[in-house]
Coordinates of C-alpha atoms in Angstrom, one line a residue:
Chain A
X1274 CA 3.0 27.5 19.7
X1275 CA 6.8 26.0 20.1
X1276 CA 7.6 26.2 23.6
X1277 CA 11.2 25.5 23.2
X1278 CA 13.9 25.1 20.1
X1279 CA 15.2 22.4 18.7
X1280 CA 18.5 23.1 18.6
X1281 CA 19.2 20.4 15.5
X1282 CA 16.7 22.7 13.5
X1283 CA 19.6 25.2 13.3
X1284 CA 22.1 22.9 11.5
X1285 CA 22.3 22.4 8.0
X1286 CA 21.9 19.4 5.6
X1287 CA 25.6 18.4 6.1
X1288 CA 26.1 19.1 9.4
X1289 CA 23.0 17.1 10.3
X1290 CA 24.2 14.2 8.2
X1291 CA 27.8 14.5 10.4
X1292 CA 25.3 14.7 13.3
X1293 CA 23.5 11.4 12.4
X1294 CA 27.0 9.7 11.9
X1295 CA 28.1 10.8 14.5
X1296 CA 25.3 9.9 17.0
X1297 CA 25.7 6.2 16.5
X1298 CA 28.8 6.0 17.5
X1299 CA 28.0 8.0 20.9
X1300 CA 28.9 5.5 23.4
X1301 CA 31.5 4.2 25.5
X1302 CA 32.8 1.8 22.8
X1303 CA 33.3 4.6 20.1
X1304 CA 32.1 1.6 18.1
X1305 CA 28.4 2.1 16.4
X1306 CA 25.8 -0.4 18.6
X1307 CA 25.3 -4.0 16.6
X1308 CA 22.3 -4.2 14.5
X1309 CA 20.3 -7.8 14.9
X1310 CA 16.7 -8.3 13.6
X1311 CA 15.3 -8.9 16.3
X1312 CA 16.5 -5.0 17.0
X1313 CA 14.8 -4.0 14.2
X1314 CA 11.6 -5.6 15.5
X1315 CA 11.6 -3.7 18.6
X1316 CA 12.2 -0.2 17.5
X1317 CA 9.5 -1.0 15.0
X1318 CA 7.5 -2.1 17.3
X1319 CA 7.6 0.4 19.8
X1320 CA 7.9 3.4 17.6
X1321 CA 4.6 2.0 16.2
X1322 CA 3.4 2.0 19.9
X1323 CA 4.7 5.6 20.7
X1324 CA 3.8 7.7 17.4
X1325 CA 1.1 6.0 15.6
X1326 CA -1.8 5.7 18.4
X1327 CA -5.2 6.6 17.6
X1328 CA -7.2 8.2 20.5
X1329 CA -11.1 7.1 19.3
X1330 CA -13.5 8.7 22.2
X1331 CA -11.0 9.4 24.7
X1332 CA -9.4 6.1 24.5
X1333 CA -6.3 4.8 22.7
X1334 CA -6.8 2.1 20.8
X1335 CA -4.8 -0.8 22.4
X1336 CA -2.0 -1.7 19.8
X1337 CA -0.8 -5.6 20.0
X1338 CA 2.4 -6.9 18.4
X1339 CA 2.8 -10.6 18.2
X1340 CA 5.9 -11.7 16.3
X1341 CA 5.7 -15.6 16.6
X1342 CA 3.2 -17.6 15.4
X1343 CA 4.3 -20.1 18.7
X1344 CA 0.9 -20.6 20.5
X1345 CA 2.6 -19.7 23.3
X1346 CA 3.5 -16.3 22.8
X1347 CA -0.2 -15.7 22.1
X1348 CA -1.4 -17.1 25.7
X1349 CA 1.6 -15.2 27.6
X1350 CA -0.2 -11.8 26.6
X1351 CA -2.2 -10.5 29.1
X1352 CA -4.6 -8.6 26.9
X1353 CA -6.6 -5.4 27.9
X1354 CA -10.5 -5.0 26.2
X1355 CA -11.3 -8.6 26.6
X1356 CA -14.2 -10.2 27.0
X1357 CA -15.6 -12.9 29.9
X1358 CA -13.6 -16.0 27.1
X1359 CA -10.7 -13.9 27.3
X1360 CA -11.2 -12.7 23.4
X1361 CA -10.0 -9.2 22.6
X1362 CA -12.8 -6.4 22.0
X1363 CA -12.9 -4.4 19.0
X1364 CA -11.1 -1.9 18.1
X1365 CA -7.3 -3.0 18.4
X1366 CA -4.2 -2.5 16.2
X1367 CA -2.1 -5.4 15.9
X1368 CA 1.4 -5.1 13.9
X1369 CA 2.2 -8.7 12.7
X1370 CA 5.8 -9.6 11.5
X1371 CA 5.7 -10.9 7.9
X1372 CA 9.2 -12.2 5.6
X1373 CA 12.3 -11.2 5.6
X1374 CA 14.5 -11.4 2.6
X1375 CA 17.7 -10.5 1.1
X1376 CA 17.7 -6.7 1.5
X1377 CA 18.0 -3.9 -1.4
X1378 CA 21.0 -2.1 -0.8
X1379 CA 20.3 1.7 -1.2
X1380 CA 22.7 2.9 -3.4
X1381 CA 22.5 1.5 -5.8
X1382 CA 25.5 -0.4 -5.7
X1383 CA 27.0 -3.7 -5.2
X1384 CA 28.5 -5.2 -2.2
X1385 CA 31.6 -5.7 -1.3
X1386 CA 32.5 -9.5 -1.7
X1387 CA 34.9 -9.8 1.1
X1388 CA 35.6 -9.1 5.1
X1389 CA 37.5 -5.7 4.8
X1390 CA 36.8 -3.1 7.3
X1391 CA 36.2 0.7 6.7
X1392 CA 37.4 3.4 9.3
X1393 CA 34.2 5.0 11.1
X1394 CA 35.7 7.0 13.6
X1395 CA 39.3 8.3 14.7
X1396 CA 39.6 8.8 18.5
X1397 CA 43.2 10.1 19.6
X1398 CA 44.9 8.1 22.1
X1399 CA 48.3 7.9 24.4
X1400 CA 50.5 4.6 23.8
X1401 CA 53.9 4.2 25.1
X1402 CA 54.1 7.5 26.0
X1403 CA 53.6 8.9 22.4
X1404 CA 50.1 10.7 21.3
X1405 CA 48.7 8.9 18.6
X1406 CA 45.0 7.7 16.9
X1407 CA 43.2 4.7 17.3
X1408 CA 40.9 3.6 14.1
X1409 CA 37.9 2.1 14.5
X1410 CA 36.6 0.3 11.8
X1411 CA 33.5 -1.8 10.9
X1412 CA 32.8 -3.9 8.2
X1413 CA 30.0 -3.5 5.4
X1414 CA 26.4 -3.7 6.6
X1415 CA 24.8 -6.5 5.2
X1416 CA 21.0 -5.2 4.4
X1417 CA 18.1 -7.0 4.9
X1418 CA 14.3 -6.3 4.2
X1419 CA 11.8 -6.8 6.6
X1420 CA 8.0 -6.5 6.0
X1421 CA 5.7 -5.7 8.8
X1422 CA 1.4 -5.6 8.8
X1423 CA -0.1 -3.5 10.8
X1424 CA -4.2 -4.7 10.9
X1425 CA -6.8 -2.3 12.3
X1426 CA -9.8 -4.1 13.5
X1427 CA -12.7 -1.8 14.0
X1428 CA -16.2 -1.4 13.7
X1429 CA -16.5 2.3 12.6
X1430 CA -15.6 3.5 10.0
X1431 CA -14.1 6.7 11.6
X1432 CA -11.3 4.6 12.9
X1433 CA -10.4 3.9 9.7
X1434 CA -10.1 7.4 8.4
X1435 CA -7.7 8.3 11.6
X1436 CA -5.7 5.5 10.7
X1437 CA -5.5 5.9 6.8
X1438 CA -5.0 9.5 7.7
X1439 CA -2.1 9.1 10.1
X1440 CA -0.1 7.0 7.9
X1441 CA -0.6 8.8 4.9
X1442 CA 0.7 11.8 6.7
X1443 CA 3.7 9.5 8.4
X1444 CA 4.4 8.6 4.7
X1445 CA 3.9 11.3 2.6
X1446 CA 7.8 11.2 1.9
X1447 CA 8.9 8.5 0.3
X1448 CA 10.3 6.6 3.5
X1449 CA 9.6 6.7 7.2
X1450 CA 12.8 6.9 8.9
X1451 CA 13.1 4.1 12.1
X1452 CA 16.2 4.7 14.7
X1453 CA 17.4 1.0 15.5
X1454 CA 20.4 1.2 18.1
X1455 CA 21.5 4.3 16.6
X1456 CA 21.2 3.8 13.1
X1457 CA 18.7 5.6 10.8
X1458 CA 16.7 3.1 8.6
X1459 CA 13.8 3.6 6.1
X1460 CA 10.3 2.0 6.6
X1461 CA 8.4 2.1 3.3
X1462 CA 4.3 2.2 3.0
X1463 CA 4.1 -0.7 0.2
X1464 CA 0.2 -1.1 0.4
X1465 CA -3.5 -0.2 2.2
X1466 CA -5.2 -2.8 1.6
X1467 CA -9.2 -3.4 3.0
X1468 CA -9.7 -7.0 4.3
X1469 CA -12.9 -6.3 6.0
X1470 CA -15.6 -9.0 7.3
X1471 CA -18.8 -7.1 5.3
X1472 CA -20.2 -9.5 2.9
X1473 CA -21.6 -12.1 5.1
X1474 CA -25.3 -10.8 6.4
X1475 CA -25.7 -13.5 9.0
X1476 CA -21.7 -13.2 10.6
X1477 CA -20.3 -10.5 13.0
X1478 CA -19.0 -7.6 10.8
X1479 CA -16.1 -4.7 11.1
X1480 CA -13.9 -3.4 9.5
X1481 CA -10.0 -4.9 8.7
X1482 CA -7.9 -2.7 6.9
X1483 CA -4.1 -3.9 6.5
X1484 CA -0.8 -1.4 5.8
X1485 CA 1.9 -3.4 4.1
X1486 CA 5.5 -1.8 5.7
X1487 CA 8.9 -2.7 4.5
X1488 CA 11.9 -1.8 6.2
X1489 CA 15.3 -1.4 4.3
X1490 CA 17.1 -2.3 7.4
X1491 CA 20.7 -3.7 7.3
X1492 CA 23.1 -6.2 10.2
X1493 CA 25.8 -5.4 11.8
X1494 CA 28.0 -7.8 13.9
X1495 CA 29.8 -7.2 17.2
X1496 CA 32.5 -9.8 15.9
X1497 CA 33.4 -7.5 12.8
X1498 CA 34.6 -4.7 14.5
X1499 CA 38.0 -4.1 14.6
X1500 CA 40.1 -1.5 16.4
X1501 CA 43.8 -0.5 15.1
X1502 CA 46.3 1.2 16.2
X1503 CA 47.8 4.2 13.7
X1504 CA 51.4 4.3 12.8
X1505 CA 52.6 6.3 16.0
X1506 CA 57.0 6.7 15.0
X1507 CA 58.3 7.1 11.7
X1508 CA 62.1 6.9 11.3
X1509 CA 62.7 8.5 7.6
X1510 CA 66.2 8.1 6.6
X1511 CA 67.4 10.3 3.5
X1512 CA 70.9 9.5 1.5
X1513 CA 71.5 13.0 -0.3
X1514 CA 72.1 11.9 -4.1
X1515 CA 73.8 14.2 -6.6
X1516 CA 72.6 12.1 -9.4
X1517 CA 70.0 14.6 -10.0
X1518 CA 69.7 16.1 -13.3
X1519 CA 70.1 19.6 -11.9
X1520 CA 73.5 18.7 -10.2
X1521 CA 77.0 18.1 -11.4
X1522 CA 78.6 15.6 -9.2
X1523 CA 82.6 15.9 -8.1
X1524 CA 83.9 12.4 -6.9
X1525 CA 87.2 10.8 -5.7
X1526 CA 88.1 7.8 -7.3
X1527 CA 90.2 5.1 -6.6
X1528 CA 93.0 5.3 -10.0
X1529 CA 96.3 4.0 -7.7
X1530 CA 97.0 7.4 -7.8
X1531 CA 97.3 9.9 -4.5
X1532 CA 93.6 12.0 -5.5
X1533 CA 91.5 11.5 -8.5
X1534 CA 88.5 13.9 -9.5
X1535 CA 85.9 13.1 -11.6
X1536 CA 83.3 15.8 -12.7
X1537 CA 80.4 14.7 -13.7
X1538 CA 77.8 16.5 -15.7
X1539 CA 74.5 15.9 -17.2
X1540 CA 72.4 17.8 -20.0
X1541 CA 70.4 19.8 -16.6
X1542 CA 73.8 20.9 -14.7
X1543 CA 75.7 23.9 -14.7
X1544 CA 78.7 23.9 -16.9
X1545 CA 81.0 24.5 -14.2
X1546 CA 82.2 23.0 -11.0
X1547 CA 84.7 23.6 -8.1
X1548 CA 86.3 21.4 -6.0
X1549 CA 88.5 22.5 -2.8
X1550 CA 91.5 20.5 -2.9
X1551 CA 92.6 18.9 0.8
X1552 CA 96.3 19.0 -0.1
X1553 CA 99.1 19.8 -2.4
X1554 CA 99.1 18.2 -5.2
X1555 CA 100.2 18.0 -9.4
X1556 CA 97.7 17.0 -11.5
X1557 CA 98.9 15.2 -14.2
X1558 CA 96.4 13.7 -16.5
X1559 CA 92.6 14.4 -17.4
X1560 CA 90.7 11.7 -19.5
X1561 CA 89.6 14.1 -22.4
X1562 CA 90.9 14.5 -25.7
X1563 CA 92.8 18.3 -25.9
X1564 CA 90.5 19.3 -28.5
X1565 CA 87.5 19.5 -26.5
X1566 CA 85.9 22.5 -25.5
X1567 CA 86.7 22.3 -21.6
X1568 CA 89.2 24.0 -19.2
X1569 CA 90.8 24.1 -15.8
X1570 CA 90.4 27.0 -13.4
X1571 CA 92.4 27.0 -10.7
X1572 CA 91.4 29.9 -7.9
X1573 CA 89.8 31.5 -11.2
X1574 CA 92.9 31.5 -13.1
X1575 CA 93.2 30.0 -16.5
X1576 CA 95.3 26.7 -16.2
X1577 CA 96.8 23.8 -17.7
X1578 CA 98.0 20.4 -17.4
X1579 CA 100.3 19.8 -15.8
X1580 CA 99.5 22.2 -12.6
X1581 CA 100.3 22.1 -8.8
X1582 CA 97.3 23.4 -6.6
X1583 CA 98.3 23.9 -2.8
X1584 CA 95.7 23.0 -0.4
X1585 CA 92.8 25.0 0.0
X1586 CA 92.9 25.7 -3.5
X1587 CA 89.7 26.0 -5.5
X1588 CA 89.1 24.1 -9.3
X1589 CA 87.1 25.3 -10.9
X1590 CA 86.8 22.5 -14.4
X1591 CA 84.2 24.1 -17.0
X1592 CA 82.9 23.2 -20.8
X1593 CA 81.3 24.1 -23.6
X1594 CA 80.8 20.6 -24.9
X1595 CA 77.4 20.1 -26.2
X1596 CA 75.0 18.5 -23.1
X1597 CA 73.6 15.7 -24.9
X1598 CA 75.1 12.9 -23.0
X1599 CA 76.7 12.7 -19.7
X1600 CA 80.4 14.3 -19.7
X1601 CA 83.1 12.7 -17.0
X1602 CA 86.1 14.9 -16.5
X1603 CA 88.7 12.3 -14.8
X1604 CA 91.9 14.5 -13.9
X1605 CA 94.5 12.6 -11.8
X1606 CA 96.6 14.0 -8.9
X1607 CA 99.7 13.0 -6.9
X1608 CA 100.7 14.2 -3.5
X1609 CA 103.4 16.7 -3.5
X1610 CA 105.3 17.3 0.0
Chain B
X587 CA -57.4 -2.8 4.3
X588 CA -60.1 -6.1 5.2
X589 CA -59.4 -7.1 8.8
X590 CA -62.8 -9.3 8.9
X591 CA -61.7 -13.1 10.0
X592 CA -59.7 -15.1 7.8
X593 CA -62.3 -18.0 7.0
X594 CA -60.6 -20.0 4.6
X595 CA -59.9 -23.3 6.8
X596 CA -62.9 -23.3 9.2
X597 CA -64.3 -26.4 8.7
X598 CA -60.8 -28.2 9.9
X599 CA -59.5 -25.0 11.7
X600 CA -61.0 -22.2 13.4
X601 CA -59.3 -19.0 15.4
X602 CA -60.7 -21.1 18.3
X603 CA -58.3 -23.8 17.8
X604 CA -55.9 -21.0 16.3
X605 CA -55.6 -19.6 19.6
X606 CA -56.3 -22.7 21.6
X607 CA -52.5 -24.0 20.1
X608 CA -50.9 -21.1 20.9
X609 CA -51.9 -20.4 24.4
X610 CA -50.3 -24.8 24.0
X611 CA -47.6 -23.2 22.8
X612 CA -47.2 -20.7 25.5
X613 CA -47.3 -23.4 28.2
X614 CA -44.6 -25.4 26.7
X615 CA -42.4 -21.8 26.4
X616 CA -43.5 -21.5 30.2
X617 CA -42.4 -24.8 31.3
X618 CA -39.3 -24.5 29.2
X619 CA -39.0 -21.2 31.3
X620 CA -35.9 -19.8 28.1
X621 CA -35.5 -16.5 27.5
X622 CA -35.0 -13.7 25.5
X623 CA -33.7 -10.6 27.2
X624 CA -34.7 -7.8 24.2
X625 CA -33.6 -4.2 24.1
X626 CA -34.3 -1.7 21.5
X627 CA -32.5 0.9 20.2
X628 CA -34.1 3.8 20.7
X629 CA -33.6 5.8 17.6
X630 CA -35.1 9.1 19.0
X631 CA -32.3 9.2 21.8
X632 CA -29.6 7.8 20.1
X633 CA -26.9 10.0 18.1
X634 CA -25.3 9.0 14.7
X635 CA -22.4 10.5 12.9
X636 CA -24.2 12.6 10.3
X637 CA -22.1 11.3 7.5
X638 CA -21.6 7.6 7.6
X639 CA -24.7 7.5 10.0
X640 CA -22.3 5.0 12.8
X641 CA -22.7 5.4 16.6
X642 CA -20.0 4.4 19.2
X643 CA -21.3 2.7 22.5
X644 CA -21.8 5.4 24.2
X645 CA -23.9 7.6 22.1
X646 CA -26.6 4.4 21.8
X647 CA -29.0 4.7 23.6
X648 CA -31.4 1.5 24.6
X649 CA -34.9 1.0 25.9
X650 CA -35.8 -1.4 29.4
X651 CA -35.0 -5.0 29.2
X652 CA -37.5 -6.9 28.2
X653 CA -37.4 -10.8 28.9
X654 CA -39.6 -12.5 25.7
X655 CA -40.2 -16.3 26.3
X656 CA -38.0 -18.2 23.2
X657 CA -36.5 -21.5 22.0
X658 CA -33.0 -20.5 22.4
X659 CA -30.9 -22.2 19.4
X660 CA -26.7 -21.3 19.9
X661 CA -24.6 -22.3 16.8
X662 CA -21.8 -24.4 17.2
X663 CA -18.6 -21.8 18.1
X664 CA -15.8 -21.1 15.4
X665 CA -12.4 -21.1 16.2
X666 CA -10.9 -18.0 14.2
X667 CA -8.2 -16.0 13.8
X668 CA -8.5 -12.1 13.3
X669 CA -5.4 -12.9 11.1
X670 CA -6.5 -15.1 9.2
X671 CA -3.7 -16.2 6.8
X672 CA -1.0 -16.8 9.5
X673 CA -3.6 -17.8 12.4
X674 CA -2.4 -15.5 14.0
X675 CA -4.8 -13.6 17.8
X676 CA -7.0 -16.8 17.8
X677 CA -10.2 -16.3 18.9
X678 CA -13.4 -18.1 19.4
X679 CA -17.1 -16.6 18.1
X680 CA -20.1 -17.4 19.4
X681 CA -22.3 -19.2 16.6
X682 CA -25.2 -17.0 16.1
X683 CA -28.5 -17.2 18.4
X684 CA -31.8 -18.2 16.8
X685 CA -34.8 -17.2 19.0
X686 CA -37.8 -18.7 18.0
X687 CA -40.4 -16.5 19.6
X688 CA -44.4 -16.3 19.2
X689 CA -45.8 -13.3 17.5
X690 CA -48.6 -13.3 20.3
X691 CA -46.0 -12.7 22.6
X692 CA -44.2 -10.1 20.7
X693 CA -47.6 -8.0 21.1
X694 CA -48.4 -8.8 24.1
X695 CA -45.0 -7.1 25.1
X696 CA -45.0 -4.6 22.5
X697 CA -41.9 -5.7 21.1
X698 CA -41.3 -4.7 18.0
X699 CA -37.8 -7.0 17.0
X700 CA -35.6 -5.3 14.4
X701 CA -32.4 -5.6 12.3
X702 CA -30.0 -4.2 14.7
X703 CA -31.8 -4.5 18.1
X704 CA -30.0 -6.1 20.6
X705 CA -30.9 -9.3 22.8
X706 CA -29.1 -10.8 25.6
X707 CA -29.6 -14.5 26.5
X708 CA -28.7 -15.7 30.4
X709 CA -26.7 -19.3 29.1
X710 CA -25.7 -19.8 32.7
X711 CA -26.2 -18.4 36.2
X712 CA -22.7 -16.1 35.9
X713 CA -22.8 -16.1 31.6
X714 CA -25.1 -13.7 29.8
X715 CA -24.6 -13.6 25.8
X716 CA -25.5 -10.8 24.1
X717 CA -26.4 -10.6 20.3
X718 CA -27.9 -7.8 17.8
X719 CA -30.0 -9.0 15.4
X720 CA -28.9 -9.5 11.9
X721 CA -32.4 -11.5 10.6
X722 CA -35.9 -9.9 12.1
X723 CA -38.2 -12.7 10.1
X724 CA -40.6 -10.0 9.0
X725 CA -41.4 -11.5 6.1
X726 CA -42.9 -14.8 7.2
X727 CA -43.3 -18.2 4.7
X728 CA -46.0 -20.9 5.5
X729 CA -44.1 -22.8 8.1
X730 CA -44.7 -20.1 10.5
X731 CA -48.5 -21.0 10.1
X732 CA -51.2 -23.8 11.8
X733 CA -51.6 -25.8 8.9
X734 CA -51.9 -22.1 6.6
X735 CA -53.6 -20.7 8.7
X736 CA -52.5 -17.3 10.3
X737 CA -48.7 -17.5 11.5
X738 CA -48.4 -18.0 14.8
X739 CA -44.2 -17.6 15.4
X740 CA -41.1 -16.5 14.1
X741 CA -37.7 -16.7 14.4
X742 CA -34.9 -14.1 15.2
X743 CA -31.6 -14.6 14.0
X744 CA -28.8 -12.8 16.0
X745 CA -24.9 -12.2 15.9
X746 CA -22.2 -11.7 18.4
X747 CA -21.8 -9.0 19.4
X748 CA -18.4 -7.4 20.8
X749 CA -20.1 -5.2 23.5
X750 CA -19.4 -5.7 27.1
X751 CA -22.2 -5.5 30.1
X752 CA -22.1 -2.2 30.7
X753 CA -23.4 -1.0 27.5
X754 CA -26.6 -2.6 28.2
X755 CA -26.6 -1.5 31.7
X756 CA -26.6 1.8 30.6

């Protein structure tokens, strides 16, 4: 019976994957930890140790690990279970490191074929007095496969049905997953393979049964971090323009006379504009041939050229013309006193 | 079964001189003062997993000691590796023990030797080997005979064994 609960039980499939994201970059960096092979060899190594021990008559079997084939590395051990030349006793588990090649890259895709970085994390941050967000971004994993064989050595067969059994049970899912410095990797079962010493009447015989592991692992370098600094002020300036279809623009322009008003219209604007005039003045003399459709308003009445407006007047010029083209209205003003 | 006294070489070789050579034999044994430290499984005592019929040390269960005068033959060691194709946990075997023994003696003791007994064998003062034996000889050729007549010895052939003292304390 469950003692206690697991509070990661309750979360869902996504929140567990933001969880699993987010746990490698739980440190005081805010950067995931580095990923180096001989990382991987430790966490596979001593999650072998922790979770895959066989107890055989109230003993564990003792579990080895030699990753070198250096002499050296061999006579530093300081083996338990030996005998009076110093030889290991059976049983024992030792996990051997094998090749490492190119790795596969799990989805499926390709890599990408240059140094860019990719935003992992957002952490909010205080810089010249202004709140802002630091990005911390990390380059693409490169992946690499590793293969590890673990060997049983034993001389009962009941030792090998733990072991076959444990693993089989370990890997009944396709992968095994393997936390190295934060970051979930798969460990595959390849192979169970039987290497044992049996057919030789006259030698010492046991039993040697070998698992083939891969791990789909992948590197990650310290160097190819890189932290940046968000865009923390924006200065936006705007320059109102009338040019808009759905606008008719009134402008003062420069004919050597006192005030010139051009109206300009497009097929989208209304077909009627006002304009307040800032002083007296007689306007004189429009661009526009008399027989178009157009006309002159001034404070809403009906005018015509000539025609004095005082200032704060309002005119009003409006047309019927057809809106296929852009219509200018030039009308031409002098100062009165 | 006839149990009457072979008489087929009695004109050049009698139980007289049959006998006379081994007790010969036994001297030289005596002055070569080697031997055999022989226990035996004792089947009635011992347990066995019911289905693949294998024992662990401690549910093996062994007779007294019982030292067997022998020329001792040890095998030249091997240097090995457990694995094999990267040399990788060297270790050393014993070569196996041959323990040529006379049949006499193996009555006389009531020492009935077979496939999977266990010997020992004191190599030094501090070093005792200990073997199980993989070759009990009980079907005997005309070497193990005087001249044909009746064998007279035979020899055990033994393994290493990866057992430490106190199993055969026990």
């Amino acid at each position: 019976m469950k003692r206690t609960i697991d509070d990661n039980i309750k979360l869902n499939g996504k929140q567990q994957q933001v969880k699993l994201v987010e746990d490698t970059v739980k440190n005081d960096t805010f950067f995931p930890k580095g990923v180096h092979i001989d990382d991987m060899d430790r966490s596979i190594r001593d999650n072998f140790k922790e979770k895959f021990e066989i107890v055989s008559q109230g003993k564990a079997i003792p579990f080895l690990d030699i990753f070198s084939i250096q002499r050296f590395s061999e006579f530093m051990k300081t083996w338990q279970n030996v005998d009076e030349t110093n030889t290991i006793n059976l049983p024992f588990i030792i996990m051997v490191r094998e090749n490492s090649e190119k790795g596969t890259n799990l989805g499926g895709t390709f890599n990408i074929a240059s140094d860019i970085t990719f935003p992992v994390w957002k952490r909010n941050t205080v810089r010249n007095g202004r709140a802002t967000v630091d990005f911390y971004q990390i380059a693409q994993p490169v992946n690499i496969d590793i293969t590890y064989i673990v060997h049983l050595f034993t001389s009962h067969q009941r030792e090998v049905n733990m072991m076959d059994e444990m693993m089989l049970h370990a890997f009944k899912s396709a992968q095994y997953y393997v936390l190295v410095n934060g970051h979930h990797m798969p460990l595959f079962l390849e192979s169970m393979d039987d290497d044992s010493q049996v057919g030789d009447l006259e030698k010492r015989k046991y039993y040697h049964k070998k698992y083939t592991l891969k791990l789909k692992g992948y590197l990650l370098r310290e160097e190819d971090f890189k932290k940046l600094p968000s865009i923390d002020r924006i200065i936006l300036k705007t320059h109102a323009s009338y040019e808009s279809n759905a606008y008719c623009e009134v402008k003062e322009v420069d004919l050597n006379c006192d005030l010139c008003l051009n109206y300009k219209f497009n097929r989208k604007s209304p077909n009627s504009q006002t304009y307040r005039i800032p002083m007296k003045l007689e306007f004189y003399y429009d661009n526009q041939n008399p027989v178009n459709d157009y006309s002159y308003f001034l404070n809403g009445n009906l005018v015509t050229l000539p025609f004095i407006a005082e200032k704060g007047d309002e005119l009003t010029v409006s047309h019927n013309l057809h809106k296929q083209n852009i219509i200018n209205i030039t009308v031409c003003a002098k100062k009165i006193d | 079964m006839n149990l009457a006294p072979l008489n087929n070489n009695n004109k050049f070789f009698s139980e007289n001189e049959y006998n006379y050579y081994v007790s010969q034999a036994r001297e030289h044994l005596a002055s070569l003062d080697t031997k055999i430290i022989f226990y035996k499984v004792n089947k009635a005592k011992s347990q066995i997993d019911d289905l693949y019929g294998e024992a662990y040390e401690e549910e093996v269960t062994l007779d007294g000691a019982i030292e067997i005068p022998a020329i001792i033959k040890i095998d030249a060691s091997e240097n090995k590796a457990y694995v094999s194709d990267k040399s990788i946990l060297r270790f050393e075997e014993y070569g196996n023990l041959t323990a040529s023994v006379l049949i006499q003696d193996l009555e006389f003791y009531n020492a009935n030797i077979v496939y999977g007994d266990y010997i020992a064998y004191r190599f030094s003062e501090t070093q005792v080997l200990y073997f199980q034996v993989a070759n009990d000889s009980q079907k005997l050729s005309s070497k193990n005979t005087f001249l044909g007549y009746k064998p007279y010895w035979k020899t055990i052939t033994c393994t290493p064994v990866n057992k430490g003292e106190e199993f055969f304390r026990a």
